[in-house]
Tab-separated table of C-alpha atoms in Angstrom:
chain	number	residue	atom	x	y	z
H	15	MET	CA	-7.911	-20.724	1.798
H	16	VAL	CA	-6.548	-20.938	-1.714
H	17	LEU	CA	-4.417	-18.226	-3.234
H	18	SER	CA	-2.635	-20.093	-6.002
H	19	GLY	CA	-4.502	-20.276	-9.281
H	20	LEU	CA	-6.901	-17.592	-8.081
H	21	THR	CA	-6.670	-13.829	-7.940
H	22	ARG	CA	-4.481	-12.847	-5.034
H	23	ARG	CA	-5.081	-9.661	-3.202
H	24	SER	CA	-2.148	-7.497	-4.150
H	25	SER	CA	0.212	-6.537	-1.387
H	26	ARG	CA	2.759	-3.798	-1.429
H	27	PRO	CA	6.442	-4.736	-1.121
H	28	TRP	CA	7.735	-3.900	2.315
H	29	ALA	CA	11.168	-2.442	2.950
H	30	VAL	CA	12.723	-3.738	6.165
H	31	VAL	CA	15.525	-1.223	6.652
H	32	GLY	CA	14.582	2.229	7.927
H	33	VAL	CA	10.953	1.342	8.591
H	34	THR	CA	8.923	2.144	11.660
H	35	VAL	CA	5.644	0.313	12.087
H	36	ALA	CA	2.912	2.465	13.519
H	37	CYS	CA	0.129	0.437	15.109
H	38	LEU	CA	-2.834	2.772	15.013
H	39	THR	CA	-5.868	2.458	17.208
H	40	ALA	CA	-9.158	1.665	15.517
H	41	GLY	CA	-10.324	5.225	16.105
H	42	VAL	CA	-7.477	6.610	14.050
H	43	LEU	CA	-8.417	4.434	11.114
H	44	ALA	CA	-11.800	6.092	10.889
H	45	LEU	CA	-10.118	9.446	10.462
H	46	THR	CA	-7.253	8.657	8.138
H	47	HIS	CA	-8.609	6.715	5.209
H	48	GLY	CA	-11.007	9.045	3.506
H	49	SER	CA	-13.755	8.913	6.129
H	50	ARG	CA	-14.740	11.353	8.856
H	51	PRO	CA	-16.723	11.277	12.119
H	52	ALA	CA	-20.367	10.483	11.410
H	53	HIS	CA	-21.502	13.623	13.230
H	54	ALA	CA	-19.179	15.944	11.332
H	55	ASP	CA	-20.596	18.052	8.515
H	56	PRO	CA	-17.593	18.654	6.206
H	57	SER	CA	-18.901	22.027	5.117
H	58	ALA	CA	-19.115	23.189	8.725
H	59	LEU	CA	-15.607	22.075	9.734
H	60	PRO	CA	-12.648	24.461	9.729
H	61	HIS	CA	-10.272	23.844	6.806
H	62	THR	CA	-6.546	24.542	6.742
H	63	SER	CA	-4.404	24.330	3.603
H	64	VAL	CA	-1.069	22.667	4.275
H	65	GLU	CA	1.817	22.204	1.851
H	66	VAL	CA	3.380	18.778	1.343
H	67	SER	CA	6.958	19.106	0.140
H	68	ALA	CA	10.500	18.517	1.323
H	69	SER	CA	11.248	22.241	1.529
H	70	ARG	CA	7.959	23.488	3.031
H	71	CYS	CA	6.457	20.529	4.869
H	72	GLY	CA	3.494	21.585	7.014
H	73	ARG	CA	3.613	25.237	5.953
H	74	GLY	CA	0.287	27.047	6.100
H	75	TRP	CA	-0.895	25.896	9.524
H	76	THR	CA	-0.618	29.213	11.325
H	77	THR	CA	-3.855	29.460	13.356
H	78	PRO	CA	-4.281	26.156	15.240
H	79	VAL	CA	-7.668	25.333	16.762
H	80	SER	CA	-8.968	22.419	18.778
H	81	GLY	CA	-11.737	20.044	17.768
H	82	VAL	CA	-12.585	18.128	14.585
H	83	GLN	CA	-11.062	19.791	11.534
H	84	VAL	CA	-9.933	19.202	7.960
H	85	PHE	CA	-6.448	19.683	6.555
H	86	ASP	CA	-6.291	20.156	2.788
H	87	LEU	CA	-2.914	18.606	1.988
H	88	HIS	CA	-1.501	19.981	-1.257
H	89	ASN	CA	1.482	18.444	-3.021
H	90	PRO	CA	3.055	21.015	-5.393
H	91	THR	CA	5.986	18.771	-6.323
H	92	ASP	CA	6.419	16.388	-9.261
H	93	GLY	CA	6.502	13.254	-7.097
H	94	ALA	CA	4.053	11.405	-4.816
H	95	ALA	CA	4.262	11.696	-1.043
H	96	GLU	CA	2.862	10.312	2.190
H	97	VAL	CA	1.950	12.602	5.103
H	98	LEU	CA	1.710	11.855	8.814
H	99	LEU	CA	0.347	14.138	11.511
H	100	GLU	CA	2.199	13.217	14.674
H	101	ASP	CA	3.416	14.214	18.099
H	102	PRO	CA	6.939	15.395	17.217
H	103	ARG	CA	8.306	14.179	20.542
H	104	SER	CA	6.840	10.659	20.796
H	105	GLN	CA	6.112	10.244	17.060
H	106	ALA	CA	2.640	8.993	17.982
H	107	VAL	CA	0.530	9.296	14.818
H	108	TYR	CA	-2.839	11.069	14.792
H	109	GLY	CA	-3.553	10.815	11.086
H	110	GLU	CA	-2.100	9.705	7.790
H	111	VAL	CA	-2.699	10.119	4.079
H	112	GLU	CA	-0.809	7.956	1.594
H	113	GLY	CA	-0.129	8.485	-2.084
H	114	ILE	CA	-0.750	12.204	-2.528
H	115	GLY	CA	0.058	12.596	-6.218
H	116	PRO	CA	1.911	15.477	-7.876
H	117	GLY	CA	-0.157	18.644	-8.005
H	118	THR	CA	-3.056	17.110	-6.078
H	119	THR	CA	-4.817	17.903	-2.813
H	120	ARG	CA	-6.146	15.334	-0.345
H	121	GLU	CA	-8.150	15.825	2.839
H	122	LEU	CA	-7.177	14.645	6.318
H	123	THR	CA	-9.911	14.883	8.962
H	124	VAL	CA	-8.827	14.637	12.602
H	125	ARG	CA	-9.823	15.653	16.119
H	126	LEU	CA	-7.123	17.666	17.894
H	127	GLY	CA	-6.880	18.867	21.502
H	128	THR	CA	-4.252	19.989	23.970
H	129	GLY	CA	-0.821	18.928	22.752
H	130	ALA	CA	1.987	19.424	20.257
H	131	TYR	CA	1.647	18.449	16.601
H	132	ALA	CA	3.751	18.441	13.459
H	133	PHE	CA	3.324	17.181	9.909
H	134	LYS	CA	5.878	14.712	8.612
H	135	CYS	CA	6.213	14.619	4.828
H	136	VAL	CA	7.589	11.424	3.315
H	137	PRO	CA	8.192	11.980	-0.420
H	138	ASP	CA	8.920	8.990	-2.619
H	139	ASP	CA	12.665	8.287	-2.862
H	140	THR	CA	13.514	11.193	-0.526
H	141	ASP	CA	14.227	11.416	3.189
H	142	ALA	CA	11.329	12.248	5.472
H	143	VAL	CA	11.011	15.866	6.614
H	144	THR	CA	9.250	17.088	9.754
H	145	GLY	CA	7.526	20.468	9.600
H	146	PRO	CA	7.184	23.094	12.332
H	147	THR	CA	5.650	22.168	15.677
H	148	VAL	CA	2.206	23.592	16.422
H	149	HIS	CA	0.769	23.806	19.953
H	150	ILE	CA	-2.923	23.581	20.833
H	151	SER	CA	-4.463	24.388	24.197
H	152	GLY	CA	-7.882	23.124	25.189
H	153	GLY	CA	-10.009	20.213	24.145
H	154	ARG	CA	-9.394	16.500	23.805
H	155	SER	CA	-7.529	14.996	20.878
H	156	GLY	CA	-8.467	11.869	19.042
H	157	PRO	CA	-6.566	8.608	19.533
H	158	ALA	CA	-2.930	8.431	18.515
H	159	ALA	CA	-0.636	5.694	17.288
H	160	ALA	CA	2.043	4.166	19.470
H	161	PRO	CA	5.093	3.686	17.241
H	162	VAL	CA	6.404	0.133	16.876
H	163	THR	CA	9.723	-0.667	15.255
H	164	GLU	CA	10.391	-3.589	12.964
H	165	HIS	CA	12.373	-5.150	15.793
H	166	ASP	CA	9.192	-5.443	17.869
H	167	LEU	CA	7.711	-7.601	15.117
H	168	ILE	CA	10.694	-9.913	14.688
H	169	PRO	CA	9.958	-12.114	17.774
H	170	PRO	CA	6.331	-12.805	16.765
H	171	ALA	CA	7.426	-13.501	13.190
H	172	LEU	CA	10.089	-15.956	14.323
H	173	ALA	CA	7.641	-17.663	16.679
H	174	TYR	CA	5.094	-17.985	13.892
H	175	GLN	CA	7.692	-19.294	11.471
H	176	LYS	CA	8.720	-21.965	13.973
H	177	TRP	CA	5.078	-22.967	14.371
H	178	VAL	CA	4.738	-23.275	10.595
H	179	GLY	CA	7.738	-25.597	10.493
H	180	THR	CA	6.067	-27.910	12.999
H	181	GLY	CA	2.831	-27.718	11.042
H	182	LEU	CA	4.538	-28.680	7.796
H	183	SER	CA	5.904	-31.827	9.415
H	184	GLU	CA	2.347	-32.738	10.336
H	185	VAL	CA	1.207	-32.052	6.763
H	186	VAL	CA	3.831	-34.483	5.507
H	187	ARG	CA	2.728	-37.146	8.014
H	188	LEU	CA	-0.947	-36.811	7.113
H	189	THR	CA	-0.277	-36.652	3.372
H	190	THR	CA	1.813	-39.813	3.647
H	191	GLY	CA	-1.268	-41.544	5.053
H	192	LEU	CA	-3.310	-40.236	2.127
H	193	ARG	CA	-0.759	-41.465	-0.412
H	194	ASP	CA	-0.541	-44.870	1.267
H	195	ALA	CA	-4.325	-45.326	1.153
H	196	VAL	CA	-4.323	-44.528	-2.566
H	197	ASP	CA	-1.412	-46.893	-3.189
H	198	ARG	CA	-3.207	-49.831	-1.625
H	199	GLY	CA	-6.392	-49.032	-3.544
H	200	ASP	CA	-8.500	-48.130	-0.501
H	201	LEU	CA	-10.270	-45.062	-1.836
H	202	ALA	CA	-12.705	-44.889	1.101
H	203	ALA	CA	-9.733	-44.576	3.455
H	204	ALA	CA	-8.153	-42.056	1.086
H	205	ARG	CA	-11.272	-39.870	1.197
H	206	THR	CA	-11.152	-40.024	4.991
H	207	ALA	CA	-7.448	-39.144	5.019
H	208	TRP	CA	-7.700	-36.297	2.507
H	209	LEU	CA	-9.530	-33.783	4.711
H	210	PRO	CA	-7.214	-33.797	7.780
H	211	ALA	CA	-4.162	-33.424	5.525
H	212	HIS	CA	-5.700	-30.575	3.573
H	213	LEU	CA	-6.948	-28.742	6.679
H	214	GLN	CA	-3.536	-28.933	8.299
H	215	TYR	CA	-2.059	-27.169	5.279
H	216	GLU	CA	-4.861	-24.588	5.257
H	217	ARG	CA	-4.087	-23.575	8.844
H	218	MET	CA	-0.818	-22.003	7.735
H	219	GLY	CA	-2.385	-19.302	5.559
H	220	ALA	CA	-0.156	-16.446	6.697
H	221	ALA	CA	2.874	-18.243	5.270
H	222	TYR	CA	1.536	-18.813	1.751
H	223	ASP	CA	3.395	-15.863	0.294
H	224	ALA	CA	6.642	-17.294	1.660
H	225	PHE	CA	5.749	-20.697	0.173
H	226	GLY	CA	6.018	-19.173	-3.307
H	227	GLU	CA	5.485	-21.488	-6.277
H	228	ALA	CA	5.287	-24.492	-3.948
H	229	ASP	CA	1.815	-23.361	-2.935
H	230	ARG	CA	0.573	-23.588	-6.512
H	231	ALA	CA	1.755	-27.193	-6.777
H	232	ILE	CA	0.275	-28.090	-3.393
H	233	ASN	CA	-2.978	-26.135	-3.214
H	234	GLY	CA	-3.636	-24.629	-6.630
H	235	THR	CA	-6.920	-24.786	-8.510
H	236	ASP	CA	-7.715	-25.296	-12.178
H	237	ALA	CA	-8.378	-21.574	-12.669
H	238	GLY	CA	-6.641	-20.356	-15.810
H	239	LEU	CA	-5.687	-23.842	-16.999
H	240	ARG	CA	-6.663	-24.617	-20.581
H	241	GLY	CA	-7.681	-28.176	-19.755
H	242	GLY	CA	-9.450	-27.317	-16.491
H	243	VAL	CA	-9.565	-30.197	-14.036
H	244	HIS	CA	-8.081	-32.480	-16.697
H	245	ASP	CA	-5.067	-30.265	-17.354
H	246	LYS	CA	-1.696	-31.846	-16.631
H	247	ASP	CA	-0.753	-28.799	-14.551
H	248	PHE	CA	-3.707	-29.239	-12.201
H	249	THR	CA	-1.945	-30.731	-9.176
H	250	GLY	CA	-2.020	-30.919	-5.399
H	251	PHE	CA	-4.759	-31.382	-2.851
H	252	HIS	CA	-7.568	-30.243	-5.147
H	253	ARG	CA	-6.445	-32.524	-7.968
H	254	VAL	CA	-6.591	-35.498	-5.598
H	255	GLU	CA	-9.898	-34.244	-4.184
H	256	TYR	CA	-11.428	-34.110	-7.662
H	257	GLY	CA	-10.386	-37.649	-8.427
H	258	LEU	CA	-11.533	-39.063	-5.078
H	259	TRP	CA	-15.013	-37.576	-5.371
H	260	HIS	CA	-15.507	-38.061	-9.112
H	261	GLY	CA	-14.967	-41.784	-9.483
H	262	GLU	CA	-11.319	-41.856	-10.586
H	263	SER	CA	-9.547	-45.149	-10.033
H	264	ALA	CA	-6.765	-45.688	-7.525
H	265	THR	CA	-4.430	-46.331	-10.440
H	266	GLY	CA	-5.185	-42.921	-11.893
H	267	LEU	CA	-4.701	-41.217	-8.530
H	268	ARG	CA	-1.371	-42.770	-7.588
H	269	ALA	CA	0.741	-40.286	-9.528
H	270	PRO	CA	-1.113	-37.143	-8.286
H	271	ALA	CA	-0.983	-38.389	-4.681
H	272	ALA	CA	2.721	-39.175	-4.956
H	273	ALA	CA	3.420	-35.758	-6.511
H	274	LEU	CA	1.509	-34.058	-3.701
H	275	LEU	CA	3.555	-35.870	-1.066
H	276	LYS	CA	6.766	-34.953	-2.870
H	277	SER	CA	5.762	-31.279	-2.945
H	278	VAL	CA	4.835	-30.987	0.733
H	279	THR	CA	7.985	-32.876	1.731
H	280	ALA	CA	10.166	-30.522	-0.305
H	281	LEU	CA	8.444	-27.510	1.241
H	282	ARG	CA	9.030	-28.859	4.738
H	283	ASP	CA	12.688	-29.583	4.019
H	284	ASP	CA	13.276	-26.126	2.551
H	285	TRP	CA	11.383	-24.204	5.215
H	286	ALA	CA	14.304	-23.881	7.633
H	287	GLY	CA	16.088	-21.705	5.077
H	288	THR	CA	13.078	-19.437	4.469
H	289	ARG	CA	12.622	-16.081	6.182
H	290	MET	CA	9.233	-14.423	6.492
H	291	ASP	CA	8.956	-10.639	6.431
H	292	PRO	CA	7.893	-9.598	9.965
H	293	ALA	CA	5.947	-6.636	8.597
H	294	GLN	CA	3.610	-8.993	6.720
H	295	LEU	CA	1.972	-10.622	9.743
H	296	GLY	CA	-0.762	-8.039	10.266
H	297	LEU	CA	-1.626	-8.001	6.582
H	298	ARG	CA	-1.745	-11.786	6.386
H	299	ALA	CA	-4.048	-12.009	9.401
H	300	HIS	CA	-6.590	-10.083	7.338
H	301	GLU	CA	-5.927	-11.784	4.007
H	302	ILE	CA	-6.491	-15.288	5.370
H	303	LEU	CA	-10.169	-14.671	6.118
H	304	GLU	CA	-10.664	-12.175	3.313
H	305	ASN	CA	-9.826	-14.974	0.886
H	306	THR	CA	-11.930	-17.399	2.912
H	307	VAL	CA	-14.992	-15.247	2.321
H	308	GLN	CA	-14.122	-14.770	-1.354
H	309	PHE	CA	-13.324	-18.379	-2.225
H	310	GLU	CA	-14.456	-20.827	0.463
H	311	LEU	CA	-17.830	-19.298	1.267
H	312	THR	CA	-18.628	-19.062	-2.431
H	313	GLY	CA	-17.765	-22.714	-3.060
H	314	ARG	CA	-15.207	-21.799	-5.731
H	315	THR	CA	-12.684	-24.217	-4.243
H	316	ASP	CA	-14.961	-27.229	-3.832
H	317	TYR	CA	-13.882	-30.129	-6.041
H	318	GLY	CA	-16.311	-32.659	-4.616
H	319	SER	CA	-15.609	-33.069	-0.908
H	320	GLY	CA	-18.097	-30.422	0.213
H	321	SER	CA	-15.631	-29.326	2.884
H	322	ASN	CA	-15.563	-25.556	2.385
H	323	LEU	CA	-16.862	-24.872	5.889
H	324	ALA	CA	-14.191	-27.144	7.355
H	325	THR	CA	-11.600	-25.202	5.382
H	326	ALA	CA	-13.055	-21.936	6.671
H	327	ARG	CA	-12.633	-23.257	10.218
H	328	ALA	CA	-9.021	-24.189	9.484
H	329	ASN	CA	-8.429	-20.705	8.088
H	330	LEU	CA	-9.860	-19.253	11.285
H	331	ASP	CA	-7.476	-21.460	13.279
H	332	GLY	CA	-4.636	-20.024	11.220
H	333	THR	CA	-5.808	-16.486	11.868
H	334	GLU	CA	-5.877	-17.168	15.596
H	335	GLN	CA	-2.276	-18.380	15.434
H	336	VAL	CA	-1.173	-15.118	13.825
H	337	LEU	CA	-3.125	-12.986	16.298
H	338	ALA	CA	-1.676	-14.929	19.220
H	339	ARG	CA	1.822	-13.922	18.069
H	340	LEU	CA	0.777	-10.305	17.453
H	341	ARG	CA	-1.094	-9.879	20.725
H	342	PRO	CA	1.904	-8.458	22.671
H	343	VAL	CA	2.291	-5.829	19.927
H	344	LEU	CA	-1.406	-4.989	19.762
H	345	ALA	CA	-2.075	-4.958	23.513
H	346	GLY	CA	-2.261	-1.393	24.741
H	347	ARG	CA	-2.346	-0.049	21.190
H	348	TYR	CA	-5.493	-1.521	19.675
H	349	ALA	CA	-8.595	-0.499	21.613
H	350	GLY	CA	-10.672	-3.059	19.710
H	351	LEU	CA	-8.608	-6.084	20.781
H	352	SER	CA	-11.225	-7.393	23.204
H	353	GLY	CA	-13.960	-7.047	20.598
H	354	LEU	CA	-11.774	-8.771	18.028
H	355	ARG	CA	-11.239	-11.691	20.377
H	356	SER	CA	-14.993	-12.008	20.896
H	357	ALA	CA	-15.577	-11.881	17.129
H	358	VAL	CA	-13.054	-14.685	16.571
H	359	GLU	CA	-14.743	-16.823	19.212
H	360	ARG	CA	-18.179	-16.132	17.702
H	361	ALA	CA	-16.935	-17.162	14.260
H	362	GLY	CA	-15.486	-20.358	15.709
H	363	ARG	CA	-18.758	-21.303	17.385
H	364	THR	CA	-20.692	-20.563	14.204
H	365	LEU	CA	-18.489	-22.753	12.009
H	366	ASP	CA	-18.225	-25.547	14.575
H	367	GLY	CA	-21.982	-25.883	14.409
H	368	PHE	CA	-21.647	-27.383	10.926
H	369	GLY	CA	-19.065	-30.056	11.781
H	370	HIS	CA	-19.850	-33.291	13.599
H	371	ASP	CA	-17.483	-36.277	14.015
H	372	GLY	CA	-15.340	-35.236	11.070
H	373	THR	CA	-18.307	-34.666	8.748
H	374	TRP	CA	-19.114	-31.156	7.610
H	375	THR	CA	-22.278	-29.714	6.104
H	376	PRO	CA	-21.716	-28.744	2.441
H	377	LEU	CA	-22.432	-25.143	1.543
H	378	GLY	CA	-25.324	-26.174	-0.687
H	379	ARG	CA	-27.200	-27.673	2.262
H	380	LEU	CA	-27.245	-24.523	4.350
H	381	SER	CA	-30.573	-22.831	4.762
H	382	ARG	CA	-30.835	-19.221	3.657
H	383	ARG	CA	-30.814	-18.094	7.275
H	384	GLN	CA	-27.755	-20.186	8.080
H	385	ARG	CA	-25.932	-18.863	5.047
H	386	GLU	CA	-26.732	-15.263	5.899
H	387	ASN	CA	-25.522	-15.817	9.458
H	388	VAL	CA	-22.211	-17.322	8.329
H	389	ASP	CA	-21.662	-14.493	5.855
H	390	ALA	CA	-22.467	-11.864	8.478
H	391	VAL	CA	-20.244	-13.343	11.185
H	392	LEU	CA	-17.260	-13.880	8.895
H	393	GLY	CA	-17.807	-10.528	7.192
H	394	ASP	CA	-17.739	-8.713	10.522
H	395	LEU	CA	-14.506	-10.460	11.463
H	396	VAL	CA	-12.876	-9.629	8.140
H	397	GLU	CA	-13.747	-5.966	8.686
H	398	ARG	CA	-12.133	-6.025	12.133
H	399	LEU	CA	-9.041	-7.746	10.761
H	400	ALA	CA	-8.726	-5.045	8.112
H	401	SER	CA	-8.064	-2.704	11.008
H	402	VAL	CA	-5.317	-5.004	12.286
H	403	ALA	CA	-3.725	-4.979	8.833
H	404	THR	CA	-3.701	-1.184	8.802
H	405	LEU	CA	-2.689	-1.014	12.447
H	406	CYS	CA	0.576	-2.747	11.634
H	407	ASP	CA	1.165	-1.140	8.264
H	408	PRO	CA	4.874	-0.240	7.922
H	409	ARG	CA	5.497	3.459	7.456
H	410	ARG	CA	8.723	5.006	6.280
H	411	THR	CA	9.757	7.732	8.679
H	412	VAL	CA	13.318	8.504	7.594
């Protein structure tokens, strides 16, 4: 997985203070992001106009009914706002709409049954306001979100960060072996040593944002560089890969290999003083494989080794490490956790089928059927992980 030198998926800055993380169930996602139940005809559903403002949050909902319904959320103010429909007692979330602009109306489609409900309006740069409580009798509501505080995410983040520190030490060890092989002029040994070192770095995909500019020096591509692969700013694993598989001499590769080792060593030494944002873990779990599909499965990061499928497997390993830390948070909240686990295992088996004794099938040698299968399996997993990202999306509630 390569982010540096390529187009990163943008991520919103997360505030740590005053944030509650709501982990929504997969069913809620289908109702809160512009979609509606497949069986529901929008024209046949009851509509209720609800005001979104600090002074009149939730006003307009005067005749509550059970079942699938649409709320037309209107923001009459001059600033954007987020709206949550929740249980006012437990703060479990039934639906959410973000970014309702000034003077605009957005739809929220939900299924409501017996229970108490209230809209919470969260205007930009203003305290959250909870509207009046509405009671419904009869029927079954859709799934709700169990609130999770930032403090629940701190232990998994710290555990993951500790694992990354151990992984960086292994990167340094393996990269030292790569540099040594180049120094003694044994390019066959260097080609053998390159892949394990690179894969070890790739397994730590959820930490790349915390790596900052170090990631560009270590794992950047030639994208955007005037001189392409011959540009002086093309450095790191892919620079060494290009030289090893394009006939460059050991003499020419000594400086790039030494620079790579220096960069990974500096990153390892500085890591103890770095702090990852706990709220990023769910997002990163999705981004790792999203970028894998975008860059590895398209061959955009192949500089001669033909190891994209090996890199995809390493990215999957990294995703599993993140999910292992998040599992205590997701258990009991994410109904699709068992299916997600099965999808991860299926992806692992699929990718492992292309690696034998350290040798991996290049993308170009896959049959059409094999390629379609890889794309389908990884694509399905990315879609499931998008739910995890949204499940642990921080929401301001004060």
